[in-house]
GROMACS .gro file of C-alpha atoms in nm:
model
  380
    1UNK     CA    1   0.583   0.255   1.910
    2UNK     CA    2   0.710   0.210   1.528
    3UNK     CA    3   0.515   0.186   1.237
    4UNK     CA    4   0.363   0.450   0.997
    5UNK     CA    5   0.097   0.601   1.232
    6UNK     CA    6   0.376   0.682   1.439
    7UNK     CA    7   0.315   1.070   1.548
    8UNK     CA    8  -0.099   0.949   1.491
    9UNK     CA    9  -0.291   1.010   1.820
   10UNK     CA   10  -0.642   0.786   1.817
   11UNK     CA   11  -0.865   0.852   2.094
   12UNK     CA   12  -1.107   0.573   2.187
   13UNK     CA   13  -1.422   0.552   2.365
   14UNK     CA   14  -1.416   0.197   2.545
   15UNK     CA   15  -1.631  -0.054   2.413
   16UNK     CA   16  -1.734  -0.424   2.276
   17UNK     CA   17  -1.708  -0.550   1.931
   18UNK     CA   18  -1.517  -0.425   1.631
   19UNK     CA   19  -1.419  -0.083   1.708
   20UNK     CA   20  -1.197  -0.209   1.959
   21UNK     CA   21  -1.030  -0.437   1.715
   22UNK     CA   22  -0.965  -0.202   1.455
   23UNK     CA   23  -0.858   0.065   1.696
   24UNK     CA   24  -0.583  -0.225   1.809
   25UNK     CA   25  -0.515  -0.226   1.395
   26UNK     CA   26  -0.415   0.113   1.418
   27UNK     CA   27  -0.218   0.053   1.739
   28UNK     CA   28  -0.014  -0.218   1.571
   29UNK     CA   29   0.035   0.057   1.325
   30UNK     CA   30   0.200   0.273   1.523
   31UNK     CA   31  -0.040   0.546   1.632
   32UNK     CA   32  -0.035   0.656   2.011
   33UNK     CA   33  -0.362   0.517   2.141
   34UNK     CA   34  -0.561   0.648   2.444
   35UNK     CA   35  -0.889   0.433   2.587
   36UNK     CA   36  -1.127   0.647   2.772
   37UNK     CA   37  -1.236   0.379   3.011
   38UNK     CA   38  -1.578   0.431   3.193
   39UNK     CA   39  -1.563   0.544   3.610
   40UNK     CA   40  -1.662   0.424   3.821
   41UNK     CA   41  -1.581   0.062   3.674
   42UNK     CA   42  -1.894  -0.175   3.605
   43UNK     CA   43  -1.799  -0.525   3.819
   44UNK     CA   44  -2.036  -0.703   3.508
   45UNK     CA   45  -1.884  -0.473   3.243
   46UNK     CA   46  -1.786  -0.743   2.975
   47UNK     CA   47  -1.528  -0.540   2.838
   48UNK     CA   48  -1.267  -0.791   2.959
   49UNK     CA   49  -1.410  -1.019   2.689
   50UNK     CA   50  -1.275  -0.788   2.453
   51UNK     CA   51  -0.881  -0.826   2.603
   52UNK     CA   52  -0.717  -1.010   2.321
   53UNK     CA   53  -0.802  -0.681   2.137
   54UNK     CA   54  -0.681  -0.435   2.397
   55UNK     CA   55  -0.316  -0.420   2.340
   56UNK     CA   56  -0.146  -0.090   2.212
   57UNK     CA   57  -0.299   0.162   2.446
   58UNK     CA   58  -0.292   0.346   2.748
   59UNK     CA   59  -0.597   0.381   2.950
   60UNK     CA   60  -0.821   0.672   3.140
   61UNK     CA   61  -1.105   0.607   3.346
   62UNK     CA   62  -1.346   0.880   3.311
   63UNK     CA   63  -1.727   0.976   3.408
   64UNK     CA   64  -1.856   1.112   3.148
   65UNK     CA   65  -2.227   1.202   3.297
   66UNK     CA   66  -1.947   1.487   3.583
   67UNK     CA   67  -1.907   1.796   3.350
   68UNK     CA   68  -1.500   1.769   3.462
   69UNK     CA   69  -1.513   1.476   3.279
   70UNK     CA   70  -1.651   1.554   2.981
   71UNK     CA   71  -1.441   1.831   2.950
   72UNK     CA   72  -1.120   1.533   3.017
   73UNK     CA   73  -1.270   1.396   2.731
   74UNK     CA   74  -1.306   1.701   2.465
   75UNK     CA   75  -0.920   1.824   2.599
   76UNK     CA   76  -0.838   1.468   2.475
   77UNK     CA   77  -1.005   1.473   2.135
   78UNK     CA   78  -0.896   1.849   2.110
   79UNK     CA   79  -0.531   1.735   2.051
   80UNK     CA   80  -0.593   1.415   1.885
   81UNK     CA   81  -0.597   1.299   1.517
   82UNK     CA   82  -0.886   1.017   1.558
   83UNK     CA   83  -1.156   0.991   1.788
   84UNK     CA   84  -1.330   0.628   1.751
   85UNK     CA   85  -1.687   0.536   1.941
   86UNK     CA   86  -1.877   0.273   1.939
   87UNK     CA   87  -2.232   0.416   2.066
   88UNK     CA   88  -2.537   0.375   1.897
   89UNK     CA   89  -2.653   0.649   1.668
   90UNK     CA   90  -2.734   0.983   1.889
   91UNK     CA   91  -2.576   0.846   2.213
   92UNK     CA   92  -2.235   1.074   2.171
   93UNK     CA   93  -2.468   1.373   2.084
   94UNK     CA   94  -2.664   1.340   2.373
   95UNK     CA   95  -2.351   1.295   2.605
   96UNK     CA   96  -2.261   1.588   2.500
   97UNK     CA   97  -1.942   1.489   2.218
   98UNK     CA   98  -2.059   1.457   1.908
   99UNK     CA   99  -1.899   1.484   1.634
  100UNK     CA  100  -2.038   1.875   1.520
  101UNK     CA  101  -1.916   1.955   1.908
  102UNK     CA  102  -1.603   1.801   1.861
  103UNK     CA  103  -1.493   1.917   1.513
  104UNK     CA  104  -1.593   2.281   1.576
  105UNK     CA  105  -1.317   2.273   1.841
  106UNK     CA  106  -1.074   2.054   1.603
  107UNK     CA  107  -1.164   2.050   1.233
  108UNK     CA  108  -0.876   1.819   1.171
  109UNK     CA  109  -0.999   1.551   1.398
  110UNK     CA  110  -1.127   1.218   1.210
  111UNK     CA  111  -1.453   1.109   1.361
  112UNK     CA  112  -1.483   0.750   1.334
  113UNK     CA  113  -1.826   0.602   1.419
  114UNK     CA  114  -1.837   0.224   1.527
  115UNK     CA  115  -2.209   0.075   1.488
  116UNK     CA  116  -2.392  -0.257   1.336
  117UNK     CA  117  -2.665  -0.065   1.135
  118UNK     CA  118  -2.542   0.231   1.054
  119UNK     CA  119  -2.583   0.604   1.166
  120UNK     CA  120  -2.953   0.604   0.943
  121UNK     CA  121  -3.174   0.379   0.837
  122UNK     CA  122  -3.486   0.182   1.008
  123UNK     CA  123  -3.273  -0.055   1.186
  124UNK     CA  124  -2.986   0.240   1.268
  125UNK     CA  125  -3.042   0.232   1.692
  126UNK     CA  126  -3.193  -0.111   1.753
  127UNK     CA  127  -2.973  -0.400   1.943
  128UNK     CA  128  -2.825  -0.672   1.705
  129UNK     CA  129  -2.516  -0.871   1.715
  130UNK     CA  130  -2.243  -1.000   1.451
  131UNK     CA  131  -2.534  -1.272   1.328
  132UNK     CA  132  -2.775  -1.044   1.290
  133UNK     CA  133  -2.583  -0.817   1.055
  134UNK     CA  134  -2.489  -1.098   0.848
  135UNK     CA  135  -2.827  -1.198   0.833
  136UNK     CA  136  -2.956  -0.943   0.703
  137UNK     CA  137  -2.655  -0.855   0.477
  138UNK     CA  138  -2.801  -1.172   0.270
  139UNK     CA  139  -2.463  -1.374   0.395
  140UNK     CA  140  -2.552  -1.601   0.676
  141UNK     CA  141  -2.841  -1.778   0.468
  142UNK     CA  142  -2.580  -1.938   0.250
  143UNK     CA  143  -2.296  -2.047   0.531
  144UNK     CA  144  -2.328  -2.398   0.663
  145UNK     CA  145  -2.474  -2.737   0.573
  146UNK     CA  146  -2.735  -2.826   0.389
  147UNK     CA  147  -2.976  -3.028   0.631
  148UNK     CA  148  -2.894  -2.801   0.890
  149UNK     CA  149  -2.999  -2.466   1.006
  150UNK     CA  150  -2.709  -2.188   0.925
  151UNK     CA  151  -2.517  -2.169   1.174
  152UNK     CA  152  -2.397  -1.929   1.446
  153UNK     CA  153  -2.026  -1.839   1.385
  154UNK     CA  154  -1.759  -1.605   1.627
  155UNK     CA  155  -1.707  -1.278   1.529
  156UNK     CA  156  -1.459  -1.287   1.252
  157UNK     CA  157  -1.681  -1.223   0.948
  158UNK     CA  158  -1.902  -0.940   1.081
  159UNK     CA  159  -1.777  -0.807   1.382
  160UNK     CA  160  -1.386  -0.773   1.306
  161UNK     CA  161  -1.389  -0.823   0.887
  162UNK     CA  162  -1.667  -0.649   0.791
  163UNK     CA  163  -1.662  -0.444   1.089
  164UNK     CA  164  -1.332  -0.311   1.272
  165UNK     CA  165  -1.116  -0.357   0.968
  166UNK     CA  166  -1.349  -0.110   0.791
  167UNK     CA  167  -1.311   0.078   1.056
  168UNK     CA  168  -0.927   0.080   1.017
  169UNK     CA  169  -0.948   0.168   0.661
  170UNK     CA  170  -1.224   0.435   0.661
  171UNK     CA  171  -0.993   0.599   0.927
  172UNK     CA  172  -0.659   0.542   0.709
  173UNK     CA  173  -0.863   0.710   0.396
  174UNK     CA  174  -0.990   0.989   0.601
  175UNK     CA  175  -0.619   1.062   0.769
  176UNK     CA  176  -0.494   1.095   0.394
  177UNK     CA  177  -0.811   1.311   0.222
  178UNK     CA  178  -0.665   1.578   0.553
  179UNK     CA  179  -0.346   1.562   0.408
  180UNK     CA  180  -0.514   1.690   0.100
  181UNK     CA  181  -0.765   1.933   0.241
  182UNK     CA  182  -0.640   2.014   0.581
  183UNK     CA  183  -0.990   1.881   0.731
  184UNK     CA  184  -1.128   1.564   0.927
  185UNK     CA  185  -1.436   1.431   0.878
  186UNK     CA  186  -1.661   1.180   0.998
  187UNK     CA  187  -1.640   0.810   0.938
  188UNK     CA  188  -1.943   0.582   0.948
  189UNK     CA  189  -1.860   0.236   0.950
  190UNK     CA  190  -2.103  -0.029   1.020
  191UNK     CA  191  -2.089  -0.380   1.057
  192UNK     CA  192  -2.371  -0.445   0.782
  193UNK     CA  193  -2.195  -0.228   0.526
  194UNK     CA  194  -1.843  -0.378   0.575
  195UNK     CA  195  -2.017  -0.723   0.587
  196UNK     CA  196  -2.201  -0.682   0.245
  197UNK     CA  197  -1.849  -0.554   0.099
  198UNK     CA  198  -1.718  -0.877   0.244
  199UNK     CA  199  -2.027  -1.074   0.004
  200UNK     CA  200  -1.933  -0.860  -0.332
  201UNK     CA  201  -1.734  -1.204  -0.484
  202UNK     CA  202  -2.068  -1.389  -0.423
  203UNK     CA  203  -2.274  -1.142  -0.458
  204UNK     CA  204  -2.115  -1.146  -0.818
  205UNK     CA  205  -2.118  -1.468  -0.918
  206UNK     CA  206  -2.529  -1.444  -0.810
  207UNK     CA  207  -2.559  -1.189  -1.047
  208UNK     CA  208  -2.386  -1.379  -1.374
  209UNK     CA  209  -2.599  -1.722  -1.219
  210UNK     CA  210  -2.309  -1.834  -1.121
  211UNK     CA  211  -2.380  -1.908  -0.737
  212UNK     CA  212  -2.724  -2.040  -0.553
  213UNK     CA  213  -2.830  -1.952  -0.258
  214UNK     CA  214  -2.883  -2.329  -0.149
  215UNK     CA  215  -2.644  -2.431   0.080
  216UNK     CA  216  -2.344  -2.690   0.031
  217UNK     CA  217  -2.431  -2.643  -0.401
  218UNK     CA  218  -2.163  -2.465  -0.506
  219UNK     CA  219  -1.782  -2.517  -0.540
  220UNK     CA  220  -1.652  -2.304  -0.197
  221UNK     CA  221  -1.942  -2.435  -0.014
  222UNK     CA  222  -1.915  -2.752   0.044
  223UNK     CA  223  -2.106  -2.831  -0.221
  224UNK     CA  224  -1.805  -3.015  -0.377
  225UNK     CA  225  -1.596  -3.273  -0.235
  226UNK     CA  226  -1.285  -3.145  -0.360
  227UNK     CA  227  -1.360  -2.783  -0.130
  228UNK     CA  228  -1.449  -2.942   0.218
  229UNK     CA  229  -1.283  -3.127   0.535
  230UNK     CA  230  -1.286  -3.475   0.586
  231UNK     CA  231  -1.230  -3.638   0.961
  232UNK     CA  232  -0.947  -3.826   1.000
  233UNK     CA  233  -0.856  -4.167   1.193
  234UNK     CA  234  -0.796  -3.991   1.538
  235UNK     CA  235  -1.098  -3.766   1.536
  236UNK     CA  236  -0.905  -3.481   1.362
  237UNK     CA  237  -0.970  -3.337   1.051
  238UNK     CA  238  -0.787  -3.204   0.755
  239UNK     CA  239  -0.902  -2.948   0.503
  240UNK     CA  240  -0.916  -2.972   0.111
  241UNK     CA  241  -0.925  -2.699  -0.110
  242UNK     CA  242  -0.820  -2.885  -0.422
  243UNK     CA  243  -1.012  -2.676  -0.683
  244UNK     CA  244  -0.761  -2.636  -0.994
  245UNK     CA  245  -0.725  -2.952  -1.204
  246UNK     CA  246  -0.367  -2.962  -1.110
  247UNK     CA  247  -0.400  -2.981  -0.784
  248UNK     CA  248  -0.744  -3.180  -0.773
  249UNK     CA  249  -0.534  -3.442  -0.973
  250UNK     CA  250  -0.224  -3.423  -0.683
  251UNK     CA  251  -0.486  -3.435  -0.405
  252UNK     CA  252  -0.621  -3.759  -0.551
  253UNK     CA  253  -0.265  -3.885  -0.562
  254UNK     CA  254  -0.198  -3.802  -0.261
  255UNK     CA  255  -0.510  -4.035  -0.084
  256UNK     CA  256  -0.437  -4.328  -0.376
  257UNK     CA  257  -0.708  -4.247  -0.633
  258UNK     CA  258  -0.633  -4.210  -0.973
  259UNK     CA  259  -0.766  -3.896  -1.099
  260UNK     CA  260  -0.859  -4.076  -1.468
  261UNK     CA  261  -1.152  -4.251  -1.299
  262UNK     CA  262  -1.264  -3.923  -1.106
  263UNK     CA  263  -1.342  -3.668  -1.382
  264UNK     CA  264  -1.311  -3.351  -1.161
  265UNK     CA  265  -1.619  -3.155  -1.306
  266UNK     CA  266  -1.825  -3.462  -1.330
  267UNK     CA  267  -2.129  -3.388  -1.098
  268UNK     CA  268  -2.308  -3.714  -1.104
  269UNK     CA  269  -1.993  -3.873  -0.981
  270UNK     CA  270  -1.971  -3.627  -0.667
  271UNK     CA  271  -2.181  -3.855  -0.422
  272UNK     CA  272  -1.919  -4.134  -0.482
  273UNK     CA  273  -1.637  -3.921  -0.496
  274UNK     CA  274  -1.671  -3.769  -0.167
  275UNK     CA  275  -1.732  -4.139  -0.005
  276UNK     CA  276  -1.436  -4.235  -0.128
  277UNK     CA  277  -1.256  -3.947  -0.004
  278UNK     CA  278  -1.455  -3.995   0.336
  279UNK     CA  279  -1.332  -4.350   0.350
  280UNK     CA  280  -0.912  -4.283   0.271
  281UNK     CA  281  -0.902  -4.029   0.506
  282UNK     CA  282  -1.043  -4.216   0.792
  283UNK     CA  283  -0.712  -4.444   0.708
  284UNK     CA  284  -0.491  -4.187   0.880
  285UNK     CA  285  -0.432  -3.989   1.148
  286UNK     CA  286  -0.451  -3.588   1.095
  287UNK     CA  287  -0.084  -3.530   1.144
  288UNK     CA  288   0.005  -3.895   0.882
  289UNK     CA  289  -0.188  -3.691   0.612
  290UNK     CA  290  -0.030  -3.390   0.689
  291UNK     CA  291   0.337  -3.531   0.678
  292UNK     CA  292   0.180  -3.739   0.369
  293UNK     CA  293   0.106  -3.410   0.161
  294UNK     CA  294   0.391  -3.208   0.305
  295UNK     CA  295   0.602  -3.094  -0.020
  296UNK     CA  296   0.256  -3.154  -0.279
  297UNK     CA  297   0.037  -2.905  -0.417
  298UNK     CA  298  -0.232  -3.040  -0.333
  299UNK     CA  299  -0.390  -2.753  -0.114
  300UNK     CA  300  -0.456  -3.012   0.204
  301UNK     CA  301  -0.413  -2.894   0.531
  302UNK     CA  302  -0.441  -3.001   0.864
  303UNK     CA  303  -0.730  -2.832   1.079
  304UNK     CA  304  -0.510  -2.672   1.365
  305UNK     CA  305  -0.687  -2.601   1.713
  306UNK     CA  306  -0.604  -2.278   1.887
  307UNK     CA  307  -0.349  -2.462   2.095
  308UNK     CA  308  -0.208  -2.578   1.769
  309UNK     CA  309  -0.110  -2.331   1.541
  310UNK     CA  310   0.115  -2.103   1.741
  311UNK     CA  311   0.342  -2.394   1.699
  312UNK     CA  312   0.253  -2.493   1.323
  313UNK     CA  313   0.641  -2.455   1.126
  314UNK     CA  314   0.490  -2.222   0.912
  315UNK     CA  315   0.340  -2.015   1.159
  316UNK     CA  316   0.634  -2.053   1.355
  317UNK     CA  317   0.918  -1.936   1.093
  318UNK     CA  318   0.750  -1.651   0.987
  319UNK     CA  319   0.589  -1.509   1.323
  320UNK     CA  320   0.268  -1.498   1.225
  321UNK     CA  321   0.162  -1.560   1.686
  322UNK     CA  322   0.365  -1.350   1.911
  323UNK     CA  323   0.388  -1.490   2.320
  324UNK     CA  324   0.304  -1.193   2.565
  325UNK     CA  325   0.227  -1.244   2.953
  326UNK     CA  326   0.199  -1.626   2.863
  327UNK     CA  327  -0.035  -1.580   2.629
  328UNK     CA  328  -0.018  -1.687   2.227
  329UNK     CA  329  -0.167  -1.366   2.056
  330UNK     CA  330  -0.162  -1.308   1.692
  331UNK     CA  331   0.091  -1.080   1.517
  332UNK     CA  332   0.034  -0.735   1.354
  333UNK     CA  333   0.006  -0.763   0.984
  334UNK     CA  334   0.004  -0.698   0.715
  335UNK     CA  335   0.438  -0.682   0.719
  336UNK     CA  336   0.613  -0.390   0.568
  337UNK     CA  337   0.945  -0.331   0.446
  338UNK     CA  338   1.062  -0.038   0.570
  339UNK     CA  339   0.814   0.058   0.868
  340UNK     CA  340   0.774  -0.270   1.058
  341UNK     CA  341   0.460  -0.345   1.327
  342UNK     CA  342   0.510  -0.432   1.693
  343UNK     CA  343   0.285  -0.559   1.935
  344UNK     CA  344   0.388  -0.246   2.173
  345UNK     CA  345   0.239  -0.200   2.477
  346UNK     CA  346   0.044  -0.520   2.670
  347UNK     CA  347  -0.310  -0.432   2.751
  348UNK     CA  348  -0.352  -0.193   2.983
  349UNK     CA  349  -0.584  -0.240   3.337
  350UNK     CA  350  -0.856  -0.035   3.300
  351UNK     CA  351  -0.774   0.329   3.439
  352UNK     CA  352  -0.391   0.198   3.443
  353UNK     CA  353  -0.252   0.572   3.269
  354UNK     CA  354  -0.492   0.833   3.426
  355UNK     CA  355  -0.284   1.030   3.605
  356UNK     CA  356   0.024   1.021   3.341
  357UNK     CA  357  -0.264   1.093   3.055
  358UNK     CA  358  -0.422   1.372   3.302
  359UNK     CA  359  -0.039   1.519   3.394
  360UNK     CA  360  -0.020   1.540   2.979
  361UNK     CA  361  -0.345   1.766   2.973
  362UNK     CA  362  -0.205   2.007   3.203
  363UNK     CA  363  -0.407   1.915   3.492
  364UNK     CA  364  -0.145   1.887   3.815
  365UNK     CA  365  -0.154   1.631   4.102
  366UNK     CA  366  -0.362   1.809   4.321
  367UNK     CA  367  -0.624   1.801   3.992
  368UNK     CA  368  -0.608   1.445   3.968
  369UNK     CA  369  -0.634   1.389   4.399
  370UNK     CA  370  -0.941   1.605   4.361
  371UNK     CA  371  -1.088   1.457   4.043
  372UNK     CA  372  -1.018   1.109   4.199
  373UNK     CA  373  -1.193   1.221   4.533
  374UNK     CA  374  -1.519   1.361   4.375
  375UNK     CA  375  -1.566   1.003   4.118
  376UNK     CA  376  -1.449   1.218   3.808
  377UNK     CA  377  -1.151   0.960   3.711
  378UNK     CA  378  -1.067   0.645   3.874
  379UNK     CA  379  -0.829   0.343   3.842
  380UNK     CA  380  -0.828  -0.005   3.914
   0.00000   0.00000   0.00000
C-alpha cells in the first residue's frame, strides 16, 4: 500500500453501513487494514451487500462469544493504531472489548465508534436506517417534490456522507491530537451528527429566512427551473444547474431562448419558463444536448446511468472509476501530489488472511489447526 496512512494499522469489526465505507477511506489512504470477520459465517449475513466497500483489507474470521477468540481480537487491537466498530451502544462492552478494556492495554489506540444515534441519547440503541437519521436530522422533510411524499434515497447522504466519511475524519483528527499528546481516544461518530453537519448550508440560510422548508420553493430545490432536470426526446434526461446570470443567460442560448424575455429572478414568470424549457428539451435526444452544450458554460449535463459514467471523457481522462475483477468501482480521492491513493488489495473472501494474520500474532500452525478444529477461526 502507498499513501499517507502508510505504517497506520486500522482494525475493523465487520459490519453494514458506513463504518465499512470509511474504514475503505482509510484503506485507500494507505493504512494496513485488518477485518475481523464473524465465525462461523452467517449463510443470510448481508455483509456481501456491503462488497463495493470491502476493498483494502485482509480478513480474519473470528468467534468472538470462545474466550481464544476474544483474546485474537484484543492481540489485534493491542498492536494496532485504530480499532473501528459498528455495534450499537454497550454491545462491545458487553462482548467483552470496549473501549476502557482496550485502551488500558493500548492507550495509543484510536477507538472509533460507528452508530446512527449516537453512543447517548433517547434514541442511542434503537434500530433505524440511513432515512431515519435524516429524518430526524430535519433533512429528509425538505428533499423531493412538492406533491409527493419525500422520498426514500440510497445511502449516500446519511450512511456514507454524514456517516463513514465522519468516521474517516474523526479518526484522521484523533491520529494527529496522539501525535501531540502521545494518547488515543475514543471517536463517536454517528450518522445523525455527520448528517446534520451535512444540513449546516441550509440550516443557515433557515436561520437568515433565506430557505423554507416547503419543498421544490427554493433555488437548489427544484423550486426553480433554472436548478432542475428536464427529460429529453429518448427518455433521458439532462441536468441544469444554471444559477449565475451568466450562465442562466448561456443555458437559454443554448435551448434557443433569448434570455431578454426571461428575466432570471422574475418569479411570476417561472411557471412559463420551466414549460418552455420542458418543451425544447423534449426536441433532443440526451446525448444531442450534451454534444449541443459541450464547450458552454452553461452548467448542463447529461444524467449518466451507472453503466454510463465509467466511460464519460471526463471521467475517463482523469480516472475518476478504476476496473477491478470486471467490475467499474470508483477511485480513491481526494488526489495528492506527493503521496498518491491506490485501490490496493481487491476485497478479500471472508476469513481469506486468518492464518497469515494469526502466523503475525505469534500463534504457530498447530494454533491455527487447533483453533480451526474447536470453531475459534474459520475461512471460507
Amino acid at each position: 500500500m502507498t499513501g499517507p496512512l502508510t505504517g497506520v494499522r486500522v482494525v475493523e469489526l465487520a459490519g453494514l453501513g458506513p463504518a465499512p465505507y470509511g474504514v475503505m477511506l482509510l484503506a485507500d489512504l494507505g493504512a494496513d487494514v485488518v477485518r475481523v470477520d464473524r465465525a462461523p459465517a452467517d449463510p443470510a449475513d448481508l455483509g456481501r451487500l456491503m462488497a463495493g466497500c470491502w476493498r483494502g483489507r485482509r480478513s480474519v474470521a473470528v468467534n468472538l462469544k470462545h474466550d481464544a477468540g476474544l483474546r485474537i481480537l484484543l492481540d489485534l487491537a493491542d498492536s494496532a493504531d485504530v480499532l473501528v466498530e459498528g455495534f450499537r451502544p454497550g454491545v462491545a462492552e458487553r462482548l467483552g472489548f470496549g473501549p476502557q478494556v482496550c485502551l488500558a492495554r493500548n492507550p495509543r489506540l484510536v477507538y472509533a465508534r460507528m452508530t446512527g444515534w449516537g453512543q447517548d441519547g433517547p434514541l442511542s440503541t434503537a434500530a433505524g436506517h440511513d432515512l431515519n437519521f435524516l429524518a430526524v436530522a430535519g433533512l429528509l422533510h425538505g428533499m423531493g417534490r412538492a406533491d409527493a411524499p419525500p422520498p426514500p434515497l440510497p445511502g449516500y447522504v446519511g450512511d456514507f456522507g454524514g456517516g463513514g466519511a465522519f468516521l474517516a475524519i474523526g479518526v484522521l483528527a484523533a491520529l494527529l491530537d496522539r501525535r501531540r499528546t502521545g494518547l488515543g481516544q475514543v471517536v463517536d461518530a454517528s450518522v445523525l451528527d455527520g448528517a446534520a453537519s451535512l444540513g449546516s448550508f441550509v440550516y443557515g440560510l433557515a436561520g437568515m429566512g433565506e430557505w423554507t422548508d416547503e419543498r421544490e420553493a427554493n433555488l437548489s430545490d427544484g423550486g426553480c427551473p433554472f436548478y432542475d432536470t428536464y427529460q429529453t426526446a429518448d427518455g433521458g434526461y439532462v441536468a441544469v444547474g444554471a444559477l449565475e446570470p451568466r450562465f442562466y443567460a448561456e443555458m437559454l442560448h443554448g435551448v434557443g431562448l433569448d434570455p431578454a424575455d426571461w428575466p432570471q429572478h422574475d418569479r411570476t414568470r417561472w411557471p412559463a419558463l420551466r414549460s418552455a424549457l420542458t418543451a425544447r428539451f423534449a426536441t433532443s435526444t440526451r446525448d444531442e444536448w450534451a454534444q449541443r452544450f459541450a464547450g458552454r458554460d452553461a452548467c448542463v449535463s447529461p444524467v449518466l446511468r451507472l453503466a454510463e459514467a465509467p466511460n464519460h471523457p471526463h471521467n475517463v481522462a482523469r480516472g475518476v472509476f478504476e476496473e477491478a475483477a470486471g467490475r467499474w468501482q470508483p477511485a480513491p480521492a481526494p488526489r495528492l501530489s506527493r503521496t498518491p491513493l491506490s485501490v490496493g488489495r481487491p476485497a478479500p473472501r471472508i476469513g481469506e488472511h486468518t492464518a497469515e494474520i494469526l502466523t503475525e500474532l505469534g500463534r504457530t500452525a498447530d494454533d491455527v489447526a487447533r483453533l480451526r478444529a474447536i470453531g475459534t477461526v474459520g475461512e471460507n
